Coordinates of C-alpha atoms in Angstrom, one line a residue:
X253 CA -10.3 26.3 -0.9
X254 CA -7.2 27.2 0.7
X255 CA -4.0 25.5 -0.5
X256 CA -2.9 24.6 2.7
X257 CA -6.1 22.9 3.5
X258 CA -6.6 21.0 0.6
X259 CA -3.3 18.8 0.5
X260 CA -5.1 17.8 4.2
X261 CA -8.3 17.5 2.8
X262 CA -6.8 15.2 -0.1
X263 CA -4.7 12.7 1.9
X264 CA -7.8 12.1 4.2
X265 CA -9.6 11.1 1.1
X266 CA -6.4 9.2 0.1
X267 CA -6.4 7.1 3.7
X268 CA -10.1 5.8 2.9
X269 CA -9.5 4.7 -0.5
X270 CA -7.0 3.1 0.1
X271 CA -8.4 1.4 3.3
X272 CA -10.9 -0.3 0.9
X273 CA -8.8 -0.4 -2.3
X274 CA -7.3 -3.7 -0.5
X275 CA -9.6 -6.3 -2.4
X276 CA -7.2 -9.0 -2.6
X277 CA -6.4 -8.7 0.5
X278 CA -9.2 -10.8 2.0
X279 CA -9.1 -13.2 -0.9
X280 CA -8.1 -15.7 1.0
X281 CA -10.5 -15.8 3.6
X282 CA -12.8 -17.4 1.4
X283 CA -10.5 -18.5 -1.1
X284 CA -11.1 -22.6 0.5
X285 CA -15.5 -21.6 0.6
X286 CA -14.9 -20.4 -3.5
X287 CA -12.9 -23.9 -4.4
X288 CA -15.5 -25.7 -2.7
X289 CA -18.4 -24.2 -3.9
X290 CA -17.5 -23.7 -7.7
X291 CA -16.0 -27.6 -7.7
X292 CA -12.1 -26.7 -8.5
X293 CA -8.8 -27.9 -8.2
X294 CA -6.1 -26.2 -6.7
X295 CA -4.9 -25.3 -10.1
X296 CA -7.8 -23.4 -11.4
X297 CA -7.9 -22.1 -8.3
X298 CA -4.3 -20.0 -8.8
X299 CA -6.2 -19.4 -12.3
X300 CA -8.2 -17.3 -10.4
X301 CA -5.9 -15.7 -7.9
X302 CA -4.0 -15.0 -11.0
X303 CA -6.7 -13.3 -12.9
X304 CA -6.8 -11.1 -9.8
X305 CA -3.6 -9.5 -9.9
X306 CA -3.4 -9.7 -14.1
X307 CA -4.7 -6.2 -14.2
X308 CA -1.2 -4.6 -13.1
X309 CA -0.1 -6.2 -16.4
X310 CA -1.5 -3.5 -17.7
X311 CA -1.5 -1.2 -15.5
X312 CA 0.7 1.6 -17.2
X313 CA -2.1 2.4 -18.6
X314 CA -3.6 4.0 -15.9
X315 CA -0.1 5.6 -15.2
X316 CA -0.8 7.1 -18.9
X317 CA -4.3 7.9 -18.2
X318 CA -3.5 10.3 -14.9
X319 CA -1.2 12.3 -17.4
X320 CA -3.9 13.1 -19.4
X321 CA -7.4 12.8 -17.4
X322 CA -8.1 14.2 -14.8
X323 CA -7.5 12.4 -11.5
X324 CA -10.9 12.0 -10.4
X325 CA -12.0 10.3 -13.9
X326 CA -9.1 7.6 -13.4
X327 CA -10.5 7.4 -9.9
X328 CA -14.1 6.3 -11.2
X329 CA -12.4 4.0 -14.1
X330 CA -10.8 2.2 -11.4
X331 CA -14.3 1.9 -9.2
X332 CA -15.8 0.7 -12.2
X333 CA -13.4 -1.6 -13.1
X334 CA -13.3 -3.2 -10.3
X335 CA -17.2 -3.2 -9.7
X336 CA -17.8 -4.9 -13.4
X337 CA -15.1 -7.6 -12.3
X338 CA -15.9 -8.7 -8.5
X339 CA -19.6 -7.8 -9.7
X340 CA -19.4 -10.8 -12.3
X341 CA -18.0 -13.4 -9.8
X342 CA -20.6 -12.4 -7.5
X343 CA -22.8 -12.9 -9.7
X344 CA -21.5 -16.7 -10.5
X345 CA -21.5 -17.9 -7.1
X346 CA -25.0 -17.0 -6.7
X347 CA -26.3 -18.8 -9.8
X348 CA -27.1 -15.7 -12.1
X349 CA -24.7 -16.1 -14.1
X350 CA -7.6 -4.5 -10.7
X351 CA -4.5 -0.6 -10.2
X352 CA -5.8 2.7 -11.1
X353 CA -6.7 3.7 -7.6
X354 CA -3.5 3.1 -6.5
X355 CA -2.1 5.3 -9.5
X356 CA -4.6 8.0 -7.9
X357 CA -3.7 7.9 -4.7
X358 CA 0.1 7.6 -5.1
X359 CA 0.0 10.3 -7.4
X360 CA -1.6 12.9 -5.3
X361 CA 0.0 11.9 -2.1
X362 CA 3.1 12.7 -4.3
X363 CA 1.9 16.1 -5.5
X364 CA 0.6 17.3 -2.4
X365 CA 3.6 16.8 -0.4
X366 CA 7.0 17.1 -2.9
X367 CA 9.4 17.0 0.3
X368 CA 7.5 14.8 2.2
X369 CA 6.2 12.4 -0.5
X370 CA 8.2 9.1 1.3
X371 CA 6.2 9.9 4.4
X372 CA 2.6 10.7 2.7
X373 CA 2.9 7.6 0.4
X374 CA 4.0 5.4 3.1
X375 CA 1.1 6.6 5.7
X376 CA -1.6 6.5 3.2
X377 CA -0.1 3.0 1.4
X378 CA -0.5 1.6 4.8
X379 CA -4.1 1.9 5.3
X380 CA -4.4 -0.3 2.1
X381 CA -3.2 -3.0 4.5
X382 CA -6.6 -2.7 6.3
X383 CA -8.6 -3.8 3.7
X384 CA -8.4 -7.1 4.5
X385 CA -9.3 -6.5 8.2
X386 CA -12.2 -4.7 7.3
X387 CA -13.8 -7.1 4.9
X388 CA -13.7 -9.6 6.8
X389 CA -15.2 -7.7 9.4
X390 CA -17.9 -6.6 7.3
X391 CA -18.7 -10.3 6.1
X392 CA -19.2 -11.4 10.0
X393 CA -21.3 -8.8 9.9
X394 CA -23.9 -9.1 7.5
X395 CA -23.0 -12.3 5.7
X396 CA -22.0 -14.9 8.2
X397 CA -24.8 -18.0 7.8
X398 CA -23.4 -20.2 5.1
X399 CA -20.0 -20.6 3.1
X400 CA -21.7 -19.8 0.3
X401 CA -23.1 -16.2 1.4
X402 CA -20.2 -15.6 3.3
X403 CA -18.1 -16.4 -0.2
X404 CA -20.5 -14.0 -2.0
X405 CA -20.8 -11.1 0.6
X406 CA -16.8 -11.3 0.5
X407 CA -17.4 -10.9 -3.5
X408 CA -20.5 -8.3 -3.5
X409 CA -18.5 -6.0 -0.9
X410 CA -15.6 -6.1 -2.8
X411 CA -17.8 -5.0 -6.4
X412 CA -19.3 -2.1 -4.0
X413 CA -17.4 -0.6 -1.6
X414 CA -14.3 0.6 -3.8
X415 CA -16.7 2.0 -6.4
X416 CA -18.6 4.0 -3.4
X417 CA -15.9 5.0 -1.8
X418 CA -14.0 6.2 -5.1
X419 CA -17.4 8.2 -5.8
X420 CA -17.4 9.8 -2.4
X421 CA -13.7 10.8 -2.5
X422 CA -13.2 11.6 -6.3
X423 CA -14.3 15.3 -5.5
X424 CA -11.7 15.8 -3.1
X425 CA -9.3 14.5 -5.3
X426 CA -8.6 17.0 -7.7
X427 CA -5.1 18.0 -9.4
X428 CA -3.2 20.4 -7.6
X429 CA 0.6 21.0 -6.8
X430 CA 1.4 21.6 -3.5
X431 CA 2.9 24.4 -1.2
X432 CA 6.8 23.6 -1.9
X433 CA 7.2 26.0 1.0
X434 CA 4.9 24.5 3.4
X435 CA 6.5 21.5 3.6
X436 CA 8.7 23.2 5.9
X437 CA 6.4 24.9 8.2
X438 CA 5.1 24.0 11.6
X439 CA 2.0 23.1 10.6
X440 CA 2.8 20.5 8.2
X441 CA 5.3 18.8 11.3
X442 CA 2.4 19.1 13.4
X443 CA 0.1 17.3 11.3
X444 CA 2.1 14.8 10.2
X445 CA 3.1 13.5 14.0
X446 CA -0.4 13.7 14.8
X447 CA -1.7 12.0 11.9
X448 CA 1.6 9.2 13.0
X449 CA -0.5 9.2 16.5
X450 CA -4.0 8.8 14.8
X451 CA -2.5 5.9 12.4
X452 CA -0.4 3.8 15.2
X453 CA -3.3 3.5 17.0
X454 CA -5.6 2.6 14.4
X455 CA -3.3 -0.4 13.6
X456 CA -2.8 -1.3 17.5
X457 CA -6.9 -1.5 17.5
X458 CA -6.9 -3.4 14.3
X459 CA -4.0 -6.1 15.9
X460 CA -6.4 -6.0 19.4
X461 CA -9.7 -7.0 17.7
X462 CA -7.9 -9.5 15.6
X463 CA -6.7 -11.4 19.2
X464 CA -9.2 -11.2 21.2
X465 CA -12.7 -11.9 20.3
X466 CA -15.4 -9.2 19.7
X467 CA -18.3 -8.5 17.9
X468 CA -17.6 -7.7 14.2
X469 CA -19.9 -4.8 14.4
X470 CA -18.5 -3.2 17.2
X471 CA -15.4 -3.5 15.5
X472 CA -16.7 -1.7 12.4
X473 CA -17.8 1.4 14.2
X474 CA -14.3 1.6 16.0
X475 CA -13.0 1.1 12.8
X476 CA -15.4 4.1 11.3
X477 CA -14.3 6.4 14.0
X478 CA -10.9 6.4 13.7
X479 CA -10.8 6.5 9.8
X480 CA -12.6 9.5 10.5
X481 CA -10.2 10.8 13.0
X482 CA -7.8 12.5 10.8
X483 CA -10.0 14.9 9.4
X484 CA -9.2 16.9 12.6
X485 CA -6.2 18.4 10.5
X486 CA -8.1 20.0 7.5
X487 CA -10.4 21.6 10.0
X488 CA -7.6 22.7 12.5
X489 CA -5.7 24.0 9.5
X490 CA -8.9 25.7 8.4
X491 CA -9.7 27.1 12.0
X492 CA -6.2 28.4 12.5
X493 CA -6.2 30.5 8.6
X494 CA -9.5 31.8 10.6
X495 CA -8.1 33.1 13.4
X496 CA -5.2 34.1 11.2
X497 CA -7.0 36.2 9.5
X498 CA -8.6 37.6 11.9
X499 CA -6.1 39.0 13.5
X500 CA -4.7 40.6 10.2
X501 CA -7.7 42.6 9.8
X502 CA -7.7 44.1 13.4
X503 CA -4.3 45.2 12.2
X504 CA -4.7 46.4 8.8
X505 CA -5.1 50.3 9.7
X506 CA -1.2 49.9 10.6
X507 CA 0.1 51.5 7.5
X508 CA 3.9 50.8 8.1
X509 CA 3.6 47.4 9.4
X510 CA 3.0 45.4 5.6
X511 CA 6.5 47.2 4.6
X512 CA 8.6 45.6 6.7
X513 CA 6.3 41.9 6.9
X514 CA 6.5 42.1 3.6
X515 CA 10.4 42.2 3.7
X516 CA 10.8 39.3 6.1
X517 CA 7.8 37.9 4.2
X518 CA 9.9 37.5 0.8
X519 CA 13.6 36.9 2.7
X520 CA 12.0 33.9 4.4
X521 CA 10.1 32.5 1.2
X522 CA 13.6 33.1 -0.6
X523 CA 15.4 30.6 2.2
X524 CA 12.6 28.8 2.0
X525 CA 12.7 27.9 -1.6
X526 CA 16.4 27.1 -1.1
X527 CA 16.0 24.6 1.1
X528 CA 13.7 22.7 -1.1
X529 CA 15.5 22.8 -3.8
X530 CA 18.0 20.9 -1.9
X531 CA 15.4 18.6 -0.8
X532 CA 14.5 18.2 -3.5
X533 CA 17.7 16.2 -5.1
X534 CA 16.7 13.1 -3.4
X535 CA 15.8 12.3 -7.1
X536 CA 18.3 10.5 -8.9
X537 CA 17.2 11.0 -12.6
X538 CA 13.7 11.8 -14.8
X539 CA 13.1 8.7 -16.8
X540 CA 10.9 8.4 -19.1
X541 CA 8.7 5.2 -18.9
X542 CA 9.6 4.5 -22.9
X543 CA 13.2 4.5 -21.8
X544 CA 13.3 2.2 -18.5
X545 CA 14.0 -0.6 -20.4
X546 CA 17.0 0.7 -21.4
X547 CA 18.7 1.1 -17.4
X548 CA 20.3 -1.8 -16.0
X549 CA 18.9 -0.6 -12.2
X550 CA 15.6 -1.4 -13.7
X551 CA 15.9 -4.6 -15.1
X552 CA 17.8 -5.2 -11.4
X553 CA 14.6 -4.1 -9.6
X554 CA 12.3 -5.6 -11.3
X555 CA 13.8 -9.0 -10.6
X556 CA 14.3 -7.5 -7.0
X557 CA 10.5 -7.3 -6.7
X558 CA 9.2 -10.0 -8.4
X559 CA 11.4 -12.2 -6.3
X560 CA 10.5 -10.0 -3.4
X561 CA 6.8 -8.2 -2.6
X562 CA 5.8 -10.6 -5.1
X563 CA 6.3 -13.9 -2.9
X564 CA 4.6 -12.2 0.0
X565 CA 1.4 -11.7 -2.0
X566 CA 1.4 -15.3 -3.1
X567 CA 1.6 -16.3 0.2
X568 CA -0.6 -14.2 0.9
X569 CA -3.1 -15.6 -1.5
X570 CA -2.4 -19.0 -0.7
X571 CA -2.7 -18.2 3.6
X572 CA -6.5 -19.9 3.3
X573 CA -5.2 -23.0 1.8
X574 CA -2.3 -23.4 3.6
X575 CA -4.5 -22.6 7.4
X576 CA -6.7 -25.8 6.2
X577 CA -3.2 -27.9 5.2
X578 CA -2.6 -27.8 8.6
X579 CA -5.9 -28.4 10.5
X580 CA -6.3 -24.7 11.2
X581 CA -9.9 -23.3 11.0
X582 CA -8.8 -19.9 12.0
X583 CA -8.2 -18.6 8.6
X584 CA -10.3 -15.4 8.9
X585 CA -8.5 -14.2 11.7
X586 CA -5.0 -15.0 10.2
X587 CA -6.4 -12.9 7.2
X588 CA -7.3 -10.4 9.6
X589 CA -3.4 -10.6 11.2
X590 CA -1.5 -10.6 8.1
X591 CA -3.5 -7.1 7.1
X592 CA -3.3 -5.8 10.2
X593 CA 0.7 -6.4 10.8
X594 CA 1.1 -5.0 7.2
X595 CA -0.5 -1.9 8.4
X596 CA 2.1 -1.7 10.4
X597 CA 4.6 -2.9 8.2
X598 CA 3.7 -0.2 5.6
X599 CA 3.5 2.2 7.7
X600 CA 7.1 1.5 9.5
X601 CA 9.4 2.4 6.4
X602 CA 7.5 6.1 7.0
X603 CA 7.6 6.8 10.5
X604 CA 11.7 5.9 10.3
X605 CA 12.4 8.6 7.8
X606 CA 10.2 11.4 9.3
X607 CA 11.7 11.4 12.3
X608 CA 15.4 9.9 11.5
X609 CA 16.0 11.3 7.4
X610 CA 19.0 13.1 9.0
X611 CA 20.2 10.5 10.7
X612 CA 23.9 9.4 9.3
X613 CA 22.9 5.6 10.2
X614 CA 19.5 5.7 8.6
X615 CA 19.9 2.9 5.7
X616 CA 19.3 3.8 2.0
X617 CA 15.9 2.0 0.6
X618 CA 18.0 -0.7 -1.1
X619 CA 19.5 -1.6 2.4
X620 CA 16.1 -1.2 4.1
X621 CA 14.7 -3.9 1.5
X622 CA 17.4 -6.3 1.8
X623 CA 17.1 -6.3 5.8
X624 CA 13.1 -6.8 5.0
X625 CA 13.4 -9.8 2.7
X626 CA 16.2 -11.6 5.2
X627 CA 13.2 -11.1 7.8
X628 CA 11.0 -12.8 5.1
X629 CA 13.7 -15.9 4.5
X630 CA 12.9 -16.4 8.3
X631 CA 9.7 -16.2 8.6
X632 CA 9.1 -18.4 5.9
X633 CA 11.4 -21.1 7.8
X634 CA 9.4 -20.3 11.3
X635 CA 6.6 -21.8 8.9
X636 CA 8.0 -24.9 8.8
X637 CA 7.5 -25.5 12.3
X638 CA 4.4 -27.5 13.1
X639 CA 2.7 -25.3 15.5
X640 CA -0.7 -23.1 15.5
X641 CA 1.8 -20.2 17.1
X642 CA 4.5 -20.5 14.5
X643 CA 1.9 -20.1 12.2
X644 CA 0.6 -16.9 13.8
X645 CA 3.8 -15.7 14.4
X646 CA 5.6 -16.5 10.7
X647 CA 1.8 -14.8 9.5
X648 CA 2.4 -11.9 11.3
X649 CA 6.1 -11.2 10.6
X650 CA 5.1 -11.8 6.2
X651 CA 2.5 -9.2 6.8
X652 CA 4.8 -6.8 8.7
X653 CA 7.7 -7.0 6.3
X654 CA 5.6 -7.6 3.3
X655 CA 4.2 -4.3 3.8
X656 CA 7.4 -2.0 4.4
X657 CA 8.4 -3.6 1.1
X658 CA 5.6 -2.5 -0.8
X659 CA 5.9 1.1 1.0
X660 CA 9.4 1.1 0.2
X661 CA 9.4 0.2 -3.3
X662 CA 7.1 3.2 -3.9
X663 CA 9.8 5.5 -2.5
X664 CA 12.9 3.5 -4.1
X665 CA 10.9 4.2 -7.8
X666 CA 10.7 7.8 -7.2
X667 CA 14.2 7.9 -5.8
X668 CA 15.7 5.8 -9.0
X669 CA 13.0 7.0 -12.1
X670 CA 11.8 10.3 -10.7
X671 CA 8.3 11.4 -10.4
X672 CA 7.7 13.3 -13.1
X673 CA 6.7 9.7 -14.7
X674 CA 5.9 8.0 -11.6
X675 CA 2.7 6.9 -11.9
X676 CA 3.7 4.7 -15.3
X677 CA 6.8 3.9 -14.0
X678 CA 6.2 2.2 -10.6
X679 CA 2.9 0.4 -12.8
X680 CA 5.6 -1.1 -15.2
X681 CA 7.5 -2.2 -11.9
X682 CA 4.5 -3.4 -10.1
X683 CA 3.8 -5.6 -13.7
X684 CA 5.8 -8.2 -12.2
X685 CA 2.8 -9.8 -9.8
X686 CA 0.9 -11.5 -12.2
X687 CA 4.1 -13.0 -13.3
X688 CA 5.0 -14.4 -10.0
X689 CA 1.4 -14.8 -9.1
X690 CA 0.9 -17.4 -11.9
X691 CA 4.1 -19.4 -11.9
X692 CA 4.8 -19.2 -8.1
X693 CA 1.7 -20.1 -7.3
X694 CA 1.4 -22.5 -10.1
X695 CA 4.6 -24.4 -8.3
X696 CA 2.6 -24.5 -5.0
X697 CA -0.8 -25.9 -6.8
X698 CA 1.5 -28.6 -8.3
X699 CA 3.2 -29.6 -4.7
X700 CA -0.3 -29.5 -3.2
X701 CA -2.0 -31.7 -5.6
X702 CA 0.7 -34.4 -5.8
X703 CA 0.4 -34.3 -1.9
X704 CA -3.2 -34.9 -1.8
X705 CA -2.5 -37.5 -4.0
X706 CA -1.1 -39.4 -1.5
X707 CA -2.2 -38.1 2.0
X708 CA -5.4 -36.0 1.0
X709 CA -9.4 -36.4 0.4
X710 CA -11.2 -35.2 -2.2
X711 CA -8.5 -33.1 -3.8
X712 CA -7.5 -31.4 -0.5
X713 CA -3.8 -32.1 0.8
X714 CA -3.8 -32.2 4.8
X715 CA -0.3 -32.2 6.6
X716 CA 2.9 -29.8 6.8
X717 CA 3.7 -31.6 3.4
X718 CA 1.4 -29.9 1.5
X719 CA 3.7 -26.5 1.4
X720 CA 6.8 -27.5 3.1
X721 CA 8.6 -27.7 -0.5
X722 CA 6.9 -24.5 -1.4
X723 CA 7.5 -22.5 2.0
X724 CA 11.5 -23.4 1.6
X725 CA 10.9 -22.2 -2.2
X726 CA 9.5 -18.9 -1.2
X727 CA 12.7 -18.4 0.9
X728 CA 15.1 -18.8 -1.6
X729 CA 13.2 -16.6 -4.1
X730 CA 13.5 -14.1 -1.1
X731 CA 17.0 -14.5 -0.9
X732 CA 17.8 -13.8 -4.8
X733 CA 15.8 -10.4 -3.8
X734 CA 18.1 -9.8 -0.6
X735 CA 20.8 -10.4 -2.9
X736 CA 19.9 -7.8 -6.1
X737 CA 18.7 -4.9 -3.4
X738 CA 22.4 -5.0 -1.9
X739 CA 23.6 -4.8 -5.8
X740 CA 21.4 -2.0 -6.4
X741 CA 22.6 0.0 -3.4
X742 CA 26.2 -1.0 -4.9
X743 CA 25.5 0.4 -8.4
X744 CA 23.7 3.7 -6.4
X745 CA 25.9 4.0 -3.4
X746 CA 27.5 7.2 -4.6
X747 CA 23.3 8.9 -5.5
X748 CA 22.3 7.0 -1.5
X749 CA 25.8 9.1 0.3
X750 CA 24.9 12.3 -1.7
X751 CA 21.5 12.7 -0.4
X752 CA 20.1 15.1 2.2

């Protein structure tokens, strides 16, 4: 296959993965049906959530395993993995008895487009956002007549659909390096600001059918039609190389004609080559995973993001019980919100440096995170409000900056570690979830049960008390982030001013 179509062909592949690689994403939509149903408190509860996102404790490994296998095979292991795990929940809720796609995708997106990995990582990262839309969608769908089948279809779909989808793709996902010179031609601009067209308005019809009430299947084939939108680039790469070549063979019996092209041929490929090799330098160093914990700037981000991305997920996880806290029975299309404003949030941090990287005023990814977790400290005290439309409002605001955090901590590891080692590297970073997963949340299970102590029934806490303590918590966490990203732009000013 050509090497200019297959970087296309592979970041199509990338876009569905990742738009049902999202699994915890529509946990809590039936996070409340899943308490109720298996008889647990709030605190086993987070025990769960927990034991969600405790894979990307080790999930280095998969970092390690992309070095070695080949891509396709971590692919599958991830599929599996994730299949064997949802698959046994599933399994408990009807009485019978996570990382490495990520790696993948990340990996591939990096590969394929060297100059433009900031803009490949951050368009593909931000169809992981849809997950949650689209299982939700799915489970009004096909499993919508009891909390306990809708529990279980949320489970079943989430066993299945990766796995499938990681079978259907692996074959396009093969190792390759890209074109260091393409990056730079017209083809590649062209595709990316029409796959920037195809991907804002699959997030403006995600946010519409999230408003406004329609049928969840109708939504679903909408949904299907534009995820298959972008493979219009592969085939109009493909169809141009056609014509292209075409037209060299009607000229081939021109004998003096491939002297001279091939002159201006070389001399181009020789600027070419130049100009990505100052590109290129928007690396600070190549470190070696066995070495991070030896750099202060790591030690800084990693307290920057578990402090940070890490408080969005919680809340995240914690949106279903939080919805019924305040009388709320909307949960599934705040789940449906948050996923759909962090397409957009995801995809944001992207669309900026494509079309303003040369800008003098564009901020450094440091500054772009500390202006994204200020946004956070407010949206979490636009929670405290009582009101169903501060509630949609502080929902949608988490998701949006929630999302350009976790597309721009992608780029910020590449930037700091290099991507030689990315795909252990930005695993190591990403290790901090659990940790804030289990004790954040475990904060939050505490406040909630000592308020259904007093005000609740049955173990359930009803009234803006039940998080108030944990919303303003979540802000000041968010704050100690703000604060370390503007000391790691400090400590990397000089690297930030240097770059291209």
């Amino acid at each position: 296959m050509s090497r200019k179509i297959l970087p296309w062909l592979s970041l199509v592949a990338i876009l569905w993965l990742q738009s049902f690689n999202g699994t915890n994403l529509s946990f809590p939509a039936y996070s409340s049906q899943l308490k109720e149903l298996l008889k647990i408190s709030q605190f086993k509860l987070n025990y769960l959530s927990f034991a969600s996102d405790a894979g990307k404790v080790l999930g280095f490994i998969s970092g390690i395993a992309a070095v070695y296998l080949p891509l396709p095979l971590v692919l599958l292991a991830g599929g599996s993995l994730g299949f064997a795990g949802y698959g046994l929940q599933y399994l408990s809720i009807i009485k019978k008895i996570i990382c490495w796609i990520n790696t993948a995708c990340y990996i591939v997106a990096i590969n394929s487009f060297p100059v433009n990995r900031q803009v490949a990582v951050g368009i593909t990262a931000s169809y992981q956002g849809l997950s949650g839309k689209i299982y939700t969608d799915m489970v009004h769908s096909f499993f919508h007549t009891s909390q306990r089948e809708e529990a279980s279809g949320y489970l079943l779909l989430n066993s299945l659909v990766p796995l499938v989808a990681c079978l259907v793709t692996a074959p396009m996902l093969m190792r390759h390096g890209g074109d260091k010179t393409m990056s730079y031609s017209k083809d590649v601009k062209v595709g990316f600001i029409v796959l920037f067209v195809l991907t804002i308005a699959t997030g403006i019809y995600a946010v519409a059918t999230s408003l406004v009430s329609v049928p969840a299947v109708l939504v679903l084939v909408g949904i299907a039609l534009f995820l298959l939108a972008p493979l219009a680039i592969p085939i109009g790469v493909g169809f141009k190389e056609l014509m292209s070549s075409r037209k060299t063979q009607q000229k081939v019996h021109d004998l003096e004609a491939p002297v001279d092209k091939f002159y201006f041929v070389e001399e181009d490929h020789t600027k070419e080559e130049e100009e990505f090799e100052k590109a290129i330098i928007g690396v600070k160093e190549e470190v070696e995973w066995t070495q991070l914990w030896k750099k202060l700037d790591f030690w800084i981000y990693f307290g920057l993001y578990l402090f940070g991305p890490t408080v969005g997920l919680v809340f995240t996880n914690n949106l279903g019980q939080i919805a019924e806290s305040r009388g709320s029975t909307a949960t599934s299309s705040l789940v449906a919100l948050s996923s759909s404003f962090g397409f957009f949030g995801r995809l944001l941090p992207s669309l900026l440096d494509y079309f303003f990287s040369r800008n003098k005023y564009m901020p450094s990814s440091p500054v772009s995170m500390a202006g994204s977790l200020v946004a956070m400290v407010a949206s979490f005290l636009l929670l405290l409000i009582d009101s169903d439309i501060a509630l949609y409002i502080g929902t949608a605001m988490i998701g949006i900056f929630s999302g350009a955090l976790t597309s721009l901590s992608v780029t910020m590891t590449a930037e700091l570690f290099g991507t030689k080692h990315f795909g252990v590297n930005h695993n190591i970073v990403v290790g901090s979830i659990p940790l804030g997963s289990f004790s954040f949340g475990l904060l939050a299970a505490k406040i909630y049960r000592d308020g259904a102590a007093l005000y609740g029934d049955d173990g359930k806490c009803f009234g803006m008390h039940c998080f108030q303590t944990t919303l303003v918590f979540w802000g000041m966490l968010c704050s100690i982030a703000a604060l370390l990203a503007a000391v790691l732009y400090i400590r990397n000013r000089k690297f930030y001013s240097q770059k291209p």
